[in-house]
PDB file of C-alpha atoms in Angstrom:
ATOM      1  CA  UNK M 114       0.000   0.000   0.000  1.00  0.00           C
ATOM      2  CA  UNK M 115       1.352   3.413  -0.958  1.00  0.00           C
ATOM      3  CA  UNK M 116       0.124   6.471   0.902  1.00  0.00           C
ATOM      4  CA  UNK M 117      -0.042  10.019  -0.401  1.00  0.00           C
ATOM      5  CA  UNK M 118      -0.566  12.898   2.011  1.00  0.00           C
ATOM      6  CA  UNK M 119      -1.681  16.262   0.707  1.00  0.00           C
ATOM      7  CA  UNK M 120      -3.320  19.510   1.756  1.00  0.00           C
ATOM      8  CA  UNK M 121      -0.612  21.148   3.795  1.00  0.00           C
ATOM      9  CA  UNK M 122       0.237  24.811   3.519  1.00  0.00           C
ATOM     10  CA  UNK M 123       0.669  28.119   5.287  1.00  0.00           C
ATOM     11  CA  UNK M 124      -2.187  29.459   7.393  1.00  0.00           C
ATOM     12  CA  UNK M 125      -2.625  32.101  10.055  1.00  0.00           C
ATOM     13  CA  UNK M 126      -3.334  31.188  13.644  1.00  0.00           C
ATOM     14  CA  UNK M 127      -7.018  30.464  14.099  1.00  0.00           C
ATOM     15  CA  UNK M 128      -7.372  29.250  10.547  1.00  0.00           C
ATOM     16  CA  UNK M 129      -8.167  25.839   9.132  1.00  0.00           C
ATOM     17  CA  UNK M 130      -6.623  23.279   6.838  1.00  0.00           C
ATOM     18  CA  UNK M 131      -7.808  19.925   5.571  1.00  0.00           C
ATOM     19  CA  UNK M 132      -5.297  17.165   4.964  1.00  0.00           C
ATOM     20  CA  UNK M 133      -6.008  14.090   2.889  1.00  0.00           C
ATOM     21  CA  UNK M 134      -4.374  10.676   2.864  1.00  0.00           C
ATOM     22  CA  UNK M 135      -5.013   8.521  -0.178  1.00  0.00           C
ATOM     23  CA  UNK M 136      -4.021   4.899  -0.608  1.00  0.00           C
ATOM     24  CA  UNK M 137      -2.966   3.276  -3.839  1.00  0.00           C
ATOM     25  CA  UNK M 138      -2.038  -0.299  -4.545  1.00  0.00           C
ATOM     26  CA  UNK M 139      -4.525  -1.477  -1.964  1.00  0.00           C
ATOM     27  CA  UNK M 140      -7.391  -0.342   0.217  1.00  0.00           C
ATOM     28  CA  UNK M 141      -7.749   0.929   3.771  1.00  0.00           C
ATOM     29  CA  UNK M 142     -10.231  -1.828   4.544  1.00  0.00           C
ATOM     30  CA  UNK M 143      -9.267  -3.576   7.803  1.00  0.00           C
ATOM     31  CA  UNK M 144      -6.606  -0.964   8.519  1.00  0.00           C
ATOM     32  CA  UNK M 145      -6.147   1.641  11.189  1.00  0.00           C
ATOM     33  CA  UNK M 146      -5.167   4.929   9.548  1.00  0.00           C
ATOM     34  CA  UNK M 147      -3.344   7.478  11.628  1.00  0.00           C
ATOM     35  CA  UNK M 148      -1.878  10.932  11.393  1.00  0.00           C
ATOM     36  CA  UNK M 149       1.361  11.840  13.093  1.00  0.00           C
ATOM     37  CA  UNK M 150       3.365  15.023  13.037  1.00  0.00           C
ATOM     38  CA  UNK M 151       6.965  15.988  13.612  1.00  0.00           C
ATOM     39  CA  UNK M 152       8.293  19.452  14.269  1.00  0.00           C
ATOM     40  CA  UNK M 153      11.999  20.300  13.887  1.00  0.00           C
ATOM     41  CA  UNK M 154      14.000  18.968  16.808  1.00  0.00           C
ATOM     42  CA  UNK M 155      11.025  17.115  18.276  1.00  0.00           C
ATOM     43  CA  UNK M 156       9.887  13.531  18.341  1.00  0.00           C
ATOM     44  CA  UNK M 157       7.108  12.266  16.117  1.00  0.00           C
ATOM     45  CA  UNK M 158       3.786  12.908  17.820  1.00  0.00           C
ATOM     46  CA  UNK M 159       0.494  11.071  17.494  1.00  0.00           C
ATOM     47  CA  UNK M 160      -2.320  13.272  16.183  1.00  0.00           C
ATOM     48  CA  UNK M 161      -5.320  11.098  15.364  1.00  0.00           C
ATOM     49  CA  UNK M 162      -6.360   7.660  14.174  1.00  0.00           C
ATOM     50  CA  UNK M 163      -9.426   6.007  12.729  1.00  0.00           C
ATOM     51  CA  UNK M 164     -10.386   2.382  12.367  1.00  0.00           C
ATOM     52  CA  UNK M 165     -11.556   2.060   8.789  1.00  0.00           C
ATOM     53  CA  UNK M 166     -14.179  -0.601   9.479  1.00  0.00           C
ATOM     54  CA  UNK M 167     -15.742   0.786  12.648  1.00  0.00           C
ATOM     55  CA  UNK M 168     -14.898   4.468  12.176  1.00  0.00           C
ATOM     56  CA  UNK M 169     -13.788   4.521  15.800  1.00  0.00           C
ATOM     57  CA  UNK M 170     -11.526   7.518  16.306  1.00  0.00           C
ATOM     58  CA  UNK M 171      -8.826   8.570  18.725  1.00  0.00           C
ATOM     59  CA  UNK M 172      -7.028  11.879  19.201  1.00  0.00           C
ATOM     60  CA  UNK M 173      -3.896  13.206  20.794  1.00  0.00           C
ATOM     61  CA  UNK M 174      -4.520  15.462  23.783  1.00  0.00           C
ATOM     62  CA  UNK M 175      -3.082  18.524  22.070  1.00  0.00           C
ATOM     63  CA  UNK M 176      -5.592  18.407  19.203  1.00  0.00           C
ATOM     64  CA  UNK M 177      -8.783  17.192  20.875  1.00  0.00           C
ATOM     65  CA  UNK M 178     -11.721  19.409  20.074  1.00  0.00           C
ATOM     66  CA  UNK M 179      -9.887  21.108  17.195  1.00  0.00           C
ATOM     67  CA  UNK M 180      -9.042  18.312  14.760  1.00  0.00           C
ATOM     68  CA  UNK M 181     -11.388  15.757  13.237  1.00  0.00           C
ATOM     69  CA  UNK M 182     -10.344  12.613  11.419  1.00  0.00           C
ATOM     70  CA  UNK M 183     -12.820  11.033   9.056  1.00  0.00           C
ATOM     71  CA  UNK M 184     -13.196   8.456   6.384  1.00  0.00           C
ATOM     72  CA  UNK M 185     -13.887  10.529   3.325  1.00  0.00           C
ATOM     73  CA  UNK M 186     -16.624   9.591   0.912  1.00  0.00           C
ATOM     74  CA  UNK M 187     -13.956   9.131  -1.741  1.00  0.00           C
ATOM     75  CA  UNK M 188     -12.693   5.572  -1.642  1.00  0.00           C
ATOM     76  CA  UNK M 189      -9.405   4.980   0.128  1.00  0.00           C
ATOM     77  CA  UNK M 190      -9.129   8.492   1.534  1.00  0.00           C
ATOM     78  CA  UNK M 191      -8.854   9.632   5.126  1.00  0.00           C
ATOM     79  CA  UNK M 192      -9.175  13.315   5.911  1.00  0.00           C
ATOM     80  CA  UNK M 193      -7.884  15.347   8.824  1.00  0.00           C
ATOM     81  CA  UNK M 194      -9.831  18.560   9.319  1.00  0.00           C
ATOM     82  CA  UNK M 195      -7.760  20.968  11.390  1.00  0.00           C
ATOM     83  CA  UNK M 196      -9.518  23.976  12.901  1.00  0.00           C
ATOM     84  CA  UNK M 197      -8.395  26.690  15.302  1.00  0.00           C
ATOM     85  CA  UNK M 198      -4.813  26.110  14.280  1.00  0.00           C
ATOM     86  CA  UNK M 199      -2.035  27.327  16.551  1.00  0.00           C
ATOM     87  CA  UNK M 200       1.618  28.077  15.806  1.00  0.00           C
ATOM     88  CA  UNK M 201       2.547  24.996  17.828  1.00  0.00           C
ATOM     89  CA  UNK M 202       0.702  22.875  15.263  1.00  0.00           C
ATOM     90  CA  UNK M 203       3.468  23.689  12.785  1.00  0.00           C
ATOM     91  CA  UNK M 204       5.066  20.421  11.683  1.00  0.00           C
ATOM     92  CA  UNK M 205       5.353  17.902   8.896  1.00  0.00           C
ATOM     93  CA  UNK M 206       2.237  15.765   8.994  1.00  0.00           C
ATOM     94  CA  UNK M 207       2.420  12.106   8.033  1.00  0.00           C
ATOM     95  CA  UNK M 208      -0.334   9.622   7.410  1.00  0.00           C
ATOM     96  CA  UNK M 209       0.239   5.995   8.212  1.00  0.00           C
ATOM     97  CA  UNK M 210      -1.657   2.723   8.021  1.00  0.00           C
ATOM     98  CA  UNK M 211      -1.418  -0.528   9.883  1.00  0.00           C
ATOM     99  CA  UNK M 212      -3.433  -3.704  10.194  1.00  0.00           C
ATOM    100  CA  UNK M 213      -4.884  -5.042  13.422  1.00  0.00           C
ATOM    101  CA  UNK M 214      -3.581  -2.321  15.686  1.00  0.00           C
ATOM    102  CA  UNK M 215      -5.273  -2.605  19.040  1.00  0.00           C
ATOM    103  CA  UNK M 216      -6.817   0.548  20.452  1.00  0.00           C
ATOM    104  CA  UNK M 217      -4.193   1.040  23.150  1.00  0.00           C
ATOM    105  CA  UNK M 218      -1.397   0.920  20.552  1.00  0.00           C
ATOM    106  CA  UNK M 219      -2.829   3.315  17.995  1.00  0.00           C
ATOM    107  CA  UNK M 220      -0.707   6.174  19.332  1.00  0.00           C
ATOM    108  CA  UNK M 221       2.530   4.283  18.699  1.00  0.00           C
ATOM    109  CA  UNK M 222       4.236   5.012  15.387  1.00  0.00           C
ATOM    110  CA  UNK M 223       6.033   1.656  15.440  1.00  0.00           C
ATOM    111  CA  UNK M 224       2.692  -0.134  15.091  1.00  0.00           C
ATOM    112  CA  UNK M 225       2.085   1.289  11.611  1.00  0.00           C
ATOM    113  CA  UNK M 226       3.362  -0.522   8.548  1.00  0.00           C
ATOM    114  CA  UNK M 227       2.968   2.050   5.787  1.00  0.00           C
ATOM    115  CA  UNK M 228       3.821   5.736   5.748  1.00  0.00           C
ATOM    116  CA  UNK M 229       3.192   8.596   3.380  1.00  0.00           C
ATOM    117  CA  UNK M 230       5.810  11.167   2.472  1.00  0.00           C
ATOM    118  CA  UNK M 231       4.551  13.938   4.722  1.00  0.00           C
ATOM    119  CA  UNK M 232       3.027  17.327   4.068  1.00  0.00           C
ATOM    120  CA  UNK M 233       4.185  20.583   5.671  1.00  0.00           C
ATOM    121  CA  UNK M 234       1.776  22.588   7.798  1.00  0.00           C
ATOM    122  CA  UNK M 235       2.934  26.033   8.893  1.00  0.00           C
ATOM    123  CA  UNK M 236       0.840  28.187  11.200  1.00  0.00           C
ATOM    124  CA  UNK M 237       1.896  31.807  11.522  1.00  0.00           C
ATOM    125  CA  UNK M 238       1.157  33.880  14.604  1.00  0.00           C
TER     126      UNK M 238
END
């Protein structure tokens, strides 16, 4: 499965962006799809995850109430709607997919098998 992340850009604080993760060479069926981010000099951080089959979602504490992950109507696409963006949200955002990841492990990058190339999100103050 190849993943393609898109939708990043430059936005002012308080603004919104919508990221998309599209799979090719396979489907997201039976996968957990997650978003992670990494800012310069920092470790990769869990942002959100969704179980494709059940649509069960999970969020990192720093984005709860502001970000929404969803299974887009387009086949094999997962979206991350980011609202009320803050400068500290600035990072490269990666989508990832993994099979049979239990709920308690969805925040762990090592559990994911496939990664997209990342898309830059920059929030100006």
